[in-house]
Structure formats: C-alpha cells, structure tokens
Amino acid sequence: MLELKDVDTAYGAVPMLRGVTISVRPGELVCLLGPNGAGKTTTFMTVCGVVKAQRGKVEVMGKDIAALGTENLAALGVGLVPEGRRLFPGLTVQENLRLGYDAVSGRGPDFEPQLEKMCALFPRIRERLRQAAGTLSGGEQAMVALARALIGEPKMVVMDEPSLGLSPKLIGEYFEITQEIHRHGTTVLLIEQNAEMGLGIADRGYVLVKGKVAQEGPARELLASRTARSLYL
Ligand code: ATP
C-alpha cells in the first residue's frame, strides 16, 4: 500500500533522507521510530508529496505520489494525521470532521451515520461537536484529528507522532483506538517516538537515525534488540 524505494530528500543543500526504503503491506501496522531530528516528519511529508523525493520513488496505493498530488490522497483511501493535529481552530469539531469527510469523493455512506460511528469510537467527541476545535484540550484535539482521518473510511492511515503531548492515560487510550482500527482491517503507518508503545502494537518497525533506516524487522524483535534500544530508547 505504501512504498518508499531508496528515497533521498534535502532541505535546500542540506541532505535529509538518504536511501530510505520502507514498505507497508495491506493490513499491516508498521511503526516508524527514531529520535528527534531523525527525519520522521520529513518521511511523513514525503509520503504526502509535500516534500519531493530527489532520488528514488514514493508509491502510495500503487501510484507515484509525484504524479498523484497530495490533494488526491484522501480520495484514494489514505487518511492523514499530521503532527500537531492541524485542526481548523475556528471551526467546530463537527465542521472539522465534515471537511475530512468531504475530502473523500465518491464515498459511500452519508455523513450523519459516519459521524455517529466516530462518536461511538471517540465518546469524548460527542459532547464537543459544536465546540470550536481550538478550544479543545490537547487530548481531545488528538482524537478529533484521528476521527477526521477516519471518517472517510480510509484503507490506510498515516499518523505522525500522534501521542506527542498527551498524558500517559490518554496515550494508552489513543494506542488502544489505533489497535482497534487496525484490527478492523485498516492499514496503519504509525510514526512514533515512543518505541515501547509503538512497537507494542505494531507488526513491524523501522528505526530511522540521521535520515537513514538503521534497523528494521518484526516489532517483537526490535523491542528485544539491543541495537535498536541503544539507538533510541
Ligand atoms: P521530531 O521527532 O523532533 O519531530 P523528526 O524525526 O520528525 O523530529 P524532521 O522534522 O523530519 O525530524 O526534521 C529532520 C531535520 O530536518 C531536522 O534537523 C530539521 O531541523 C530539518 N528540517 C525539517 N524541516 C525543514 C525545513 N522545512 N527546512 C529546513 N530544514 C528542515
């Protein structure tokens, strides 16, 4: 569903990703880990087509992102959860969710039942539907950002450090929901700094260090690996 093949990116003259190869197969939950500045958000931006690959290839749902364009990802069945949530603060929660829904053209079910599904998955959202998104707590905003990505019933979600800034209790809740989405068949690329939590629910993982994949493998093996631990734990 997602493939980065030998991808290089740069910010101006400064190289960032170097020879990054990552794949996510249908039904998998893959975790991309790495310390601060490793290039995790750059990878997210590259998957979205916002940062262009200078070398190599990025294919999402079998399509070259360079030709596809970021704006067509939702319709293709890809839900994005960017770092920092990026909600529209002046719009209500319901309006934010509507935007996520409307981004998916040719969608099947109507908005109302989809909204109801999201309220069932995120009970905290229900009582906040008419509240401006900018006035929500960080935890509530994180849930709305995920619901906005899920409301169009994507085949795959790509999440950039969604647990950042959440309390330990909320992190636990958030990871449970992520696991549930995965269990129901959604493919997930989870970009995380919290290795224990991320690998705890993932099938496979990649460790990114200084723009390169330093290690990859089954999540359980990475959790137990001394090298992986020394790289980021
Ligand atoms: P964190 O966990 O701290 O968010 P990260 O792994 O997501 O880190 P990136 O945000 O991908 O890291 O940044 C990798 C490096 O690229 C950093 O040194 C950052 O300063 C630099 N960088 C990111 N965006 C830009 C930009 N638009 N222009 C120049 N440099 C950038």
Short mmCIF file of N, CA and C in Angstrom, two decimals, residues 30-201:
data_model
loop_
_atom_site.label_atom_id
_atom_site.label_comp_id
_atom_site.label_asym_id
_atom_site.label_seq_id
_atom_site.Cartn_x
_atom_site.Cartn_y
_atom_site.Cartn_z
N VAL A 30 2.58 -0.75 10.79
CA VAL A 30 4.03 -0.57 10.77
C VAL A 30 4.38 0.69 11.56
N CYS A 31 5.40 0.58 12.39
CA CYS A 31 5.80 1.71 13.22
C CYS A 31 7.16 2.24 12.75
N LEU A 32 7.22 3.53 12.51
CA LEU A 32 8.49 4.17 12.15
C LEU A 32 8.97 4.97 13.35
N LEU A 33 10.12 4.56 13.87
CA LEU A 33 10.66 5.15 15.09
C LEU A 33 11.91 5.95 14.81
N GLY A 34 12.28 6.75 15.76
CA GLY A 34 13.56 7.45 15.62
C GLY A 34 13.62 8.61 16.58
N PRO A 35 14.83 9.02 16.94
CA PRO A 35 14.99 10.14 17.86
C PRO A 35 14.62 11.47 17.20
N ASN A 36 14.63 12.54 17.99
CA ASN A 36 14.37 13.89 17.47
C ASN A 36 15.29 14.19 16.30
N GLY A 37 14.71 14.74 15.26
CA GLY A 37 15.52 15.18 14.12
C GLY A 37 15.97 14.07 13.19
N ALA A 38 15.46 12.86 13.42
CA ALA A 38 15.89 11.71 12.59
C ALA A 38 15.35 11.79 11.17
N GLY A 39 14.24 12.53 11.01
CA GLY A 39 13.64 12.64 9.69
C GLY A 39 12.26 12.00 9.62
N LYS A 40 11.63 11.80 10.77
CA LYS A 40 10.32 11.13 10.79
C LYS A 40 9.25 12.00 10.11
N THR A 41 9.19 13.26 10.52
CA THR A 41 8.19 14.15 9.91
C THR A 41 8.52 14.37 8.43
N THR A 42 9.80 14.41 8.10
CA THR A 42 10.19 14.53 6.70
C THR A 42 9.66 13.33 5.91
N THR A 43 9.74 12.16 6.52
CA THR A 43 9.21 10.95 5.86
C THR A 43 7.71 11.08 5.64
N PHE A 44 7.01 11.56 6.67
CA PHE A 44 5.55 11.78 6.55
C PHE A 44 5.27 12.74 5.38
N MET A 45 6.01 13.84 5.36
CA MET A 45 5.82 14.86 4.30
C MET A 45 6.16 14.30 2.92
N THR A 46 7.09 13.39 2.88
CA THR A 46 7.49 12.78 1.60
C THR A 46 6.40 11.83 1.13
N VAL A 47 5.83 11.08 2.08
CA VAL A 47 4.72 10.18 1.74
C VAL A 47 3.54 11.00 1.19
N CYS A 48 3.31 12.17 1.79
CA CYS A 48 2.20 13.04 1.36
C CYS A 48 2.51 13.77 0.06
N GLY A 49 3.76 13.79 -0.34
CA GLY A 49 4.13 14.51 -1.56
C GLY A 49 4.41 15.98 -1.33
N VAL A 50 4.43 16.39 -0.06
CA VAL A 50 4.73 17.81 0.23
C VAL A 50 6.23 18.05 0.09
N VAL A 51 7.02 17.12 0.60
CA VAL A 51 8.47 17.14 0.35
C VAL A 51 8.73 16.19 -0.82
N LYS A 52 9.45 16.68 -1.82
CA LYS A 52 9.68 15.87 -3.03
C LYS A 52 10.92 15.00 -2.88
N ALA A 53 10.81 13.78 -3.37
CA ALA A 53 11.99 12.90 -3.38
C ALA A 53 12.93 13.37 -4.50
N GLN A 54 14.20 13.52 -4.15
CA GLN A 54 15.18 13.93 -5.17
C GLN A 54 15.66 12.71 -5.95
N ARG A 55 15.61 11.59 -5.27
CA ARG A 55 16.01 10.34 -5.88
C ARG A 55 15.09 9.26 -5.32
N GLY A 56 14.92 8.18 -6.06
CA GLY A 56 14.07 7.09 -5.58
C GLY A 56 12.61 7.32 -5.93
N LYS A 57 11.76 6.51 -5.33
CA LYS A 57 10.35 6.52 -5.71
C LYS A 57 9.45 6.42 -4.49
N VAL A 58 8.33 7.13 -4.52
CA VAL A 58 7.34 7.00 -3.46
C VAL A 58 6.02 6.59 -4.10
N GLU A 59 5.56 5.40 -3.76
CA GLU A 59 4.29 4.93 -4.31
C GLU A 59 3.27 4.73 -3.19
N VAL A 60 2.10 5.34 -3.37
CA VAL A 60 1.02 5.19 -2.41
C VAL A 60 -0.13 4.52 -3.16
N MET A 61 -0.60 3.41 -2.66
CA MET A 61 -1.65 2.63 -3.33
C MET A 61 -1.26 2.34 -4.78
N GLY A 62 0.01 2.08 -4.98
CA GLY A 62 0.50 1.73 -6.31
C GLY A 62 0.66 2.91 -7.26
N LYS A 63 0.45 4.12 -6.73
CA LYS A 63 0.58 5.30 -7.59
C LYS A 63 1.75 6.18 -7.14
N ASP A 64 2.45 6.72 -8.12
CA ASP A 64 3.58 7.59 -7.84
C ASP A 64 3.06 8.91 -7.25
N ILE A 65 3.49 9.23 -6.05
CA ILE A 65 2.95 10.42 -5.37
C ILE A 65 3.29 11.70 -6.15
N ALA A 66 4.42 11.68 -6.86
CA ALA A 66 4.83 12.87 -7.61
C ALA A 66 3.78 13.19 -8.69
N ALA A 67 3.18 12.17 -9.27
CA ALA A 67 2.17 12.39 -10.30
C ALA A 67 0.78 12.56 -9.68
N LEU A 68 0.57 11.94 -8.54
CA LEU A 68 -0.76 11.91 -7.92
C LEU A 68 -1.14 13.24 -7.28
N GLY A 69 -0.23 13.79 -6.46
CA GLY A 69 -0.52 15.04 -5.75
C GLY A 69 -1.20 14.77 -4.41
N THR A 70 -0.79 15.57 -3.42
CA THR A 70 -1.28 15.42 -2.04
C THR A 70 -2.81 15.48 -1.95
N GLU A 71 -3.39 16.37 -2.75
CA GLU A 71 -4.83 16.62 -2.64
C GLU A 71 -5.67 15.42 -3.06
N ASN A 72 -5.06 14.45 -3.72
CA ASN A 72 -5.82 13.28 -4.18
C ASN A 72 -5.68 12.07 -3.26
N LEU A 73 -4.93 12.22 -2.18
CA LEU A 73 -4.69 11.08 -1.30
C LEU A 73 -5.97 10.61 -0.60
N ALA A 74 -6.77 11.56 -0.14
CA ALA A 74 -7.98 11.20 0.60
C ALA A 74 -8.91 10.36 -0.27
N ALA A 75 -9.09 10.80 -1.51
CA ALA A 75 -9.99 10.08 -2.42
C ALA A 75 -9.48 8.68 -2.75
N LEU A 76 -8.17 8.52 -2.61
CA LEU A 76 -7.55 7.23 -2.90
C LEU A 76 -7.67 6.28 -1.70
N GLY A 77 -8.13 6.82 -0.57
CA GLY A 77 -8.31 5.98 0.61
C GLY A 77 -7.18 6.10 1.62
N VAL A 78 -6.51 7.25 1.61
CA VAL A 78 -5.41 7.46 2.56
C VAL A 78 -5.80 8.59 3.53
N GLY A 79 -5.86 8.27 4.81
CA GLY A 79 -6.16 9.27 5.83
C GLY A 79 -4.86 9.74 6.47
N LEU A 80 -4.75 11.05 6.65
CA LEU A 80 -3.51 11.61 7.20
C LEU A 80 -3.76 12.23 8.56
N VAL A 81 -2.88 11.95 9.50
CA VAL A 81 -2.94 12.60 10.82
C VAL A 81 -1.60 13.30 11.02
N PRO A 82 -1.54 14.60 10.68
CA PRO A 82 -0.26 15.30 10.75
C PRO A 82 0.16 15.63 12.18
N GLU A 83 1.44 15.86 12.36
CA GLU A 83 1.95 16.25 13.68
C GLU A 83 1.30 17.58 14.08
N GLY A 84 0.96 17.68 15.35
CA GLY A 84 0.37 18.93 15.84
C GLY A 84 -1.10 19.05 15.48
N ARG A 85 -1.72 17.96 15.03
CA ARG A 85 -3.17 17.85 14.75
C ARG A 85 -3.64 18.67 13.54
N ARG A 86 -3.23 19.94 13.47
CA ARG A 86 -3.62 20.80 12.34
C ARG A 86 -5.13 20.85 12.11
N LEU A 87 -5.87 21.06 13.17
CA LEU A 87 -7.32 21.26 13.01
C LEU A 87 -7.54 22.72 12.62
N PHE A 88 -8.75 23.03 12.14
CA PHE A 88 -9.11 24.42 11.90
C PHE A 88 -9.69 24.94 13.22
N PRO A 89 -8.93 25.78 13.95
CA PRO A 89 -9.31 26.11 15.32
C PRO A 89 -10.62 26.87 15.43
N GLY A 90 -10.95 27.68 14.42
CA GLY A 90 -12.17 28.48 14.48
C GLY A 90 -13.41 27.72 14.07
N LEU A 91 -13.24 26.57 13.49
CA LEU A 91 -14.39 25.74 13.10
C LEU A 91 -14.76 24.79 14.23
N THR A 92 -16.01 24.39 14.26
CA THR A 92 -16.43 23.45 15.30
C THR A 92 -15.84 22.06 15.00
N VAL A 93 -15.95 21.21 15.99
CA VAL A 93 -15.49 19.83 15.83
C VAL A 93 -16.22 19.18 14.66
N GLN A 94 -17.54 19.37 14.63
CA GLN A 94 -18.32 18.75 13.56
C GLN A 94 -17.89 19.27 12.18
N GLU A 95 -17.61 20.57 12.11
CA GLU A 95 -17.18 21.14 10.82
C GLU A 95 -15.82 20.58 10.40
N ASN A 96 -14.93 20.40 11.37
CA ASN A 96 -13.63 19.79 11.07
C ASN A 96 -13.81 18.38 10.53
N LEU A 97 -14.73 17.65 11.14
CA LEU A 97 -14.98 16.27 10.70
C LEU A 97 -15.63 16.26 9.32
N ARG A 98 -16.47 17.21 9.07
CA ARG A 98 -17.14 17.33 7.76
C ARG A 98 -16.09 17.55 6.66
N LEU A 99 -15.07 18.34 6.99
CA LEU A 99 -14.01 18.59 6.00
C LEU A 99 -13.27 17.30 5.67
N GLY A 100 -13.03 16.50 6.70
CA GLY A 100 -12.37 15.21 6.48
C GLY A 100 -13.24 14.31 5.61
N TYR A 101 -14.54 14.36 5.86
CA TYR A 101 -15.50 13.54 5.11
C TYR A 101 -15.58 14.00 3.65
N ASP A 102 -15.65 15.32 3.48
CA ASP A 102 -15.82 15.87 2.13
C ASP A 102 -14.57 15.70 1.27
N ALA A 103 -13.42 15.50 1.93
CA ALA A 103 -12.17 15.33 1.16
C ALA A 103 -12.19 14.02 0.38
N VAL A 104 -13.07 13.12 0.80
CA VAL A 104 -13.14 11.81 0.15
C VAL A 104 -14.28 11.83 -0.86
N SER A 105 -13.95 11.90 -2.12
CA SER A 105 -15.03 11.92 -3.11
C SER A 105 -15.48 10.49 -3.42
N GLY A 106 -16.69 10.32 -3.87
CA GLY A 106 -17.21 9.01 -4.22
C GLY A 106 -17.42 8.13 -3.01
N ARG A 107 -17.51 8.75 -1.81
CA ARG A 107 -17.69 7.97 -0.59
C ARG A 107 -19.08 7.33 -0.58
N GLY A 108 -19.18 6.23 0.14
CA GLY A 108 -20.44 5.51 0.19
C GLY A 108 -21.44 6.12 1.16
N PRO A 109 -21.29 5.83 2.46
CA PRO A 109 -22.32 6.22 3.42
C PRO A 109 -22.46 7.73 3.58
N ASP A 110 -23.61 8.15 4.08
CA ASP A 110 -23.86 9.58 4.32
C ASP A 110 -23.06 10.06 5.53
N PHE A 111 -23.01 11.40 5.66
CA PHE A 111 -22.21 11.99 6.72
C PHE A 111 -22.72 11.61 8.12
N GLU A 112 -24.02 11.72 8.35
CA GLU A 112 -24.57 11.53 9.70
C GLU A 112 -24.20 10.17 10.31
N PRO A 113 -24.45 9.07 9.60
CA PRO A 113 -24.05 7.78 10.19
C PRO A 113 -22.55 7.65 10.40
N GLN A 114 -21.78 8.28 9.54
CA GLN A 114 -20.32 8.24 9.72
C GLN A 114 -19.92 9.02 10.97
N LEU A 115 -20.59 10.17 11.16
CA LEU A 115 -20.33 10.99 12.34
C LEU A 115 -20.67 10.19 13.60
N GLU A 116 -21.78 9.48 13.53
CA GLU A 116 -22.22 8.66 14.66
C GLU A 116 -21.17 7.58 14.98
N LYS A 117 -20.61 6.99 13.93
CA LYS A 117 -19.56 5.98 14.13
C LYS A 117 -18.36 6.57 14.86
N MET A 118 -17.99 7.79 14.45
CA MET A 118 -16.83 8.43 15.09
C MET A 118 -17.12 8.75 16.56
N CYS A 119 -18.37 9.16 16.84
CA CYS A 119 -18.75 9.45 18.23
C CYS A 119 -18.72 8.18 19.07
N ALA A 120 -19.05 7.05 18.44
CA ALA A 120 -19.02 5.79 19.17
C ALA A 120 -17.58 5.37 19.46
N LEU A 121 -16.70 5.64 18.49
CA LEU A 121 -15.29 5.29 18.65
C LEU A 121 -14.58 6.24 19.62
N PHE A 122 -14.99 7.51 19.58
CA PHE A 122 -14.38 8.53 20.45
C PHE A 122 -15.48 9.20 21.27
N PRO A 123 -15.91 8.57 22.37
CA PRO A 123 -17.04 9.13 23.13
C PRO A 123 -16.80 10.58 23.57
N ARG A 124 -15.54 10.97 23.77
CA ARG A 124 -15.25 12.34 24.19
C ARG A 124 -15.69 13.37 23.15
N ILE A 125 -15.74 12.95 21.91
CA ILE A 125 -16.05 13.88 20.83
C ILE A 125 -17.54 14.27 20.84
N ARG A 126 -18.38 13.31 21.21
CA ARG A 126 -19.83 13.52 21.07
C ARG A 126 -20.31 14.81 21.73
N GLU A 127 -19.86 15.03 22.98
CA GLU A 127 -20.36 16.21 23.69
C GLU A 127 -19.66 17.51 23.27
N ARG A 128 -18.72 17.39 22.32
CA ARG A 128 -17.94 18.57 21.91
C ARG A 128 -18.22 18.98 20.45
N LEU A 129 -19.19 18.36 19.84
CA LEU A 129 -19.38 18.56 18.39
C LEU A 129 -19.54 20.02 17.99
N ARG A 130 -20.20 20.81 18.86
CA ARG A 130 -20.47 22.21 18.49
C ARG A 130 -19.45 23.17 19.06
N GLN A 131 -18.41 22.64 19.68
CA GLN A 131 -17.38 23.48 20.27
C GLN A 131 -16.28 23.78 19.25
N ALA A 132 -15.75 25.02 19.31
CA ALA A 132 -14.65 25.36 18.38
C ALA A 132 -13.47 24.45 18.67
N ALA A 133 -12.89 23.88 17.61
CA ALA A 133 -11.82 22.90 17.79
C ALA A 133 -10.63 23.49 18.55
N GLY A 134 -10.38 24.79 18.36
CA GLY A 134 -9.24 25.44 19.01
C GLY A 134 -9.39 25.53 20.51
N THR A 135 -10.60 25.33 21.04
CA THR A 135 -10.81 25.42 22.48
C THR A 135 -10.77 24.05 23.17
N LEU A 136 -10.53 23.00 22.39
CA LEU A 136 -10.45 21.65 22.98
C LEU A 136 -9.12 21.45 23.69
N SER A 137 -9.09 20.49 24.60
CA SER A 137 -7.81 20.12 25.22
C SER A 137 -6.96 19.41 24.17
N GLY A 138 -5.67 19.29 24.46
CA GLY A 138 -4.75 18.62 23.53
C GLY A 138 -5.20 17.20 23.21
N GLY A 139 -5.65 16.51 24.25
CA GLY A 139 -6.09 15.12 24.07
C GLY A 139 -7.32 15.04 23.18
N GLU A 140 -8.26 15.95 23.41
CA GLU A 140 -9.48 15.97 22.59
C GLU A 140 -9.13 16.31 21.13
N GLN A 141 -8.21 17.24 20.97
CA GLN A 141 -7.81 17.61 19.60
C GLN A 141 -7.17 16.42 18.88
N ALA A 142 -6.39 15.65 19.64
CA ALA A 142 -5.75 14.46 19.04
C ALA A 142 -6.82 13.48 18.54
N MET A 143 -7.87 13.31 19.33
CA MET A 143 -8.95 12.39 18.94
C MET A 143 -9.68 12.92 17.71
N VAL A 144 -9.93 14.23 17.67
CA VAL A 144 -10.64 14.81 16.52
C VAL A 144 -9.79 14.67 15.26
N ALA A 145 -8.47 14.89 15.39
CA ALA A 145 -7.59 14.76 14.22
C ALA A 145 -7.62 13.34 13.67
N LEU A 146 -7.68 12.36 14.58
CA LEU A 146 -7.74 10.97 14.12
C LEU A 146 -9.12 10.68 13.51
N ALA A 147 -10.17 11.18 14.17
CA ALA A 147 -11.53 10.97 13.64
C ALA A 147 -11.68 11.61 12.26
N ARG A 148 -11.07 12.77 12.07
CA ARG A 148 -11.15 13.45 10.77
C ARG A 148 -10.52 12.59 9.67
N ALA A 149 -9.45 11.87 10.03
CA ALA A 149 -8.80 10.99 9.05
C ALA A 149 -9.62 9.72 8.82
N LEU A 150 -10.35 9.29 9.86
CA LEU A 150 -11.06 8.00 9.76
C LEU A 150 -12.46 8.11 9.19
N ILE A 151 -13.03 9.30 9.22
CA ILE A 151 -14.45 9.44 8.89
C ILE A 151 -14.76 9.09 7.43
N GLY A 152 -13.77 9.19 6.59
CA GLY A 152 -13.96 8.80 5.19
C GLY A 152 -13.66 7.33 4.93
N GLU A 153 -13.50 6.56 6.01
CA GLU A 153 -13.20 5.13 5.93
C GLU A 153 -12.01 4.81 5.04
N PRO A 154 -10.84 5.35 5.42
CA PRO A 154 -9.64 5.10 4.61
C PRO A 154 -9.18 3.65 4.68
N LYS A 155 -8.47 3.24 3.64
CA LYS A 155 -7.88 1.90 3.65
C LYS A 155 -6.60 1.94 4.47
N MET A 156 -5.97 3.11 4.48
CA MET A 156 -4.70 3.24 5.23
C MET A 156 -4.67 4.61 5.92
N VAL A 157 -4.15 4.62 7.16
CA VAL A 157 -3.90 5.91 7.82
C VAL A 157 -2.41 6.05 8.10
N VAL A 158 -1.93 7.27 7.91
CA VAL A 158 -0.54 7.59 8.19
C VAL A 158 -0.55 8.65 9.29
N MET A 159 0.07 8.30 10.43
CA MET A 159 -0.02 9.16 11.61
C MET A 159 1.36 9.63 12.04
N ASP A 160 1.51 10.94 12.18
CA ASP A 160 2.81 11.50 12.56
C ASP A 160 2.81 11.91 14.03
N GLU A 161 3.48 11.16 14.84
CA GLU A 161 3.63 11.41 16.28
C GLU A 161 2.34 11.86 16.96
N PRO A 162 1.30 11.05 16.84
CA PRO A 162 0.00 11.45 17.39
C PRO A 162 -0.02 11.53 18.91
N SER A 163 0.88 10.83 19.56
CA SER A 163 0.81 10.80 21.03
C SER A 163 1.58 11.95 21.68
N LEU A 164 2.22 12.75 20.86
CA LEU A 164 3.04 13.86 21.37
C LEU A 164 2.19 14.80 22.24
N GLY A 165 2.64 15.03 23.45
CA GLY A 165 1.96 15.98 24.33
C GLY A 165 0.77 15.42 25.07
N LEU A 166 0.47 14.13 24.89
CA LEU A 166 -0.66 13.55 25.61
C LEU A 166 -0.21 12.98 26.96
N SER A 167 -1.14 12.95 27.91
CA SER A 167 -0.83 12.35 29.22
C SER A 167 -0.70 10.84 29.04
N PRO A 168 0.00 10.17 29.95
CA PRO A 168 0.17 8.72 29.84
C PRO A 168 -1.17 7.99 29.69
N LYS A 169 -2.20 8.46 30.41
CA LYS A 169 -3.51 7.79 30.34
C LYS A 169 -4.10 7.94 28.93
N LEU A 170 -4.00 9.16 28.40
CA LEU A 170 -4.54 9.40 27.06
C LEU A 170 -3.73 8.67 25.99
N ILE A 171 -2.43 8.58 26.20
CA ILE A 171 -1.60 7.83 25.24
C ILE A 171 -2.09 6.39 25.16
N GLY A 172 -2.35 5.82 26.33
CA GLY A 172 -2.86 4.44 26.38
C GLY A 172 -4.16 4.31 25.61
N GLU A 173 -5.06 5.27 25.84
CA GLU A 173 -6.36 5.27 25.17
C GLU A 173 -6.17 5.39 23.65
N TYR A 174 -5.28 6.28 23.28
CA TYR A 174 -5.04 6.55 21.86
C TYR A 174 -4.49 5.30 21.15
N PHE A 175 -3.57 4.64 21.82
CA PHE A 175 -2.98 3.44 21.21
C PHE A 175 -3.99 2.30 21.13
N GLU A 176 -4.88 2.24 22.12
CA GLU A 176 -5.94 1.22 22.06
C GLU A 176 -6.82 1.44 20.85
N ILE A 177 -7.17 2.70 20.60
CA ILE A 177 -8.02 3.01 19.45
C ILE A 177 -7.28 2.67 18.15
N THR A 178 -6.00 2.99 18.10
CA THR A 178 -5.20 2.68 16.91
C THR A 178 -5.20 1.18 16.65
N GLN A 179 -5.04 0.44 17.72
CA GLN A 179 -5.04 -1.02 17.62
C GLN A 179 -6.39 -1.54 17.12
N GLU A 180 -7.45 -0.91 17.61
CA GLU A 180 -8.81 -1.32 17.22
C GLU A 180 -9.04 -1.06 15.71
N ILE A 181 -8.59 0.09 15.26
CA ILE A 181 -8.74 0.44 13.84
C ILE A 181 -8.02 -0.61 12.99
N HIS A 182 -6.82 -0.97 13.44
CA HIS A 182 -6.02 -1.96 12.73
C HIS A 182 -6.72 -3.31 12.73
N ARG A 183 -7.25 -3.69 13.88
CA ARG A 183 -7.96 -4.96 14.00
C ARG A 183 -9.14 -5.03 13.03
N HIS A 184 -9.74 -3.89 12.76
CA HIS A 184 -10.88 -3.86 11.84
C HIS A 184 -10.44 -3.76 10.38
N GLY A 185 -9.15 -3.90 10.14
CA GLY A 185 -8.69 -4.04 8.76
C GLY A 185 -8.01 -2.83 8.14
N THR A 186 -7.89 -1.73 8.88
CA THR A 186 -7.22 -0.56 8.31
C THR A 186 -5.71 -0.72 8.44
N THR A 187 -5.03 -0.44 7.35
CA THR A 187 -3.57 -0.49 7.35
C THR A 187 -3.06 0.79 8.02
N VAL A 188 -2.00 0.67 8.81
CA VAL A 188 -1.53 1.84 9.57
C VAL A 188 -0.02 2.01 9.44
N LEU A 189 0.40 3.23 9.12
CA LEU A 189 1.80 3.60 9.31
C LEU A 189 1.81 4.60 10.46
N LEU A 190 2.40 4.16 11.57
CA LEU A 190 2.43 4.98 12.78
C LEU A 190 3.86 5.49 12.98
N ILE A 191 4.01 6.80 12.91
CA ILE A 191 5.31 7.41 13.14
C ILE A 191 5.35 7.84 14.60
N GLU A 192 6.32 7.36 15.33
CA GLU A 192 6.31 7.50 16.79
C GLU A 192 7.70 7.72 17.36
N GLN A 193 7.72 8.37 18.51
CA GLN A 193 8.98 8.43 19.25
C GLN A 193 8.94 7.46 20.42
N ASN A 194 7.71 7.15 20.82
CA ASN A 194 7.51 6.26 21.96
C ASN A 194 7.63 4.80 21.48
N ALA A 195 8.85 4.29 21.56
CA ALA A 195 9.14 2.98 20.98
C ALA A 195 8.38 1.84 21.65
N GLU A 196 8.33 1.89 22.97
CA GLU A 196 7.67 0.79 23.69
C GLU A 196 6.20 0.71 23.28
N MET A 197 5.54 1.85 23.24
CA MET A 197 4.12 1.88 22.89
C MET A 197 3.92 1.52 21.42
N GLY A 198 4.71 2.14 20.56
CA GLY A 198 4.56 1.92 19.12
C GLY A 198 4.80 0.47 18.74
N LEU A 199 5.93 -0.06 19.18
CA LEU A 199 6.25 -1.45 18.83
C LEU A 199 5.33 -2.43 19.54
N GLY A 200 4.80 -1.98 20.68
CA GLY A 200 3.87 -2.82 21.44
C GLY A 200 2.63 -3.20 20.64
N ILE A 201 2.23 -2.36 19.69
CA ILE A 201 1.02 -2.68 18.91
C ILE A 201 1.33 -2.96 17.44
#
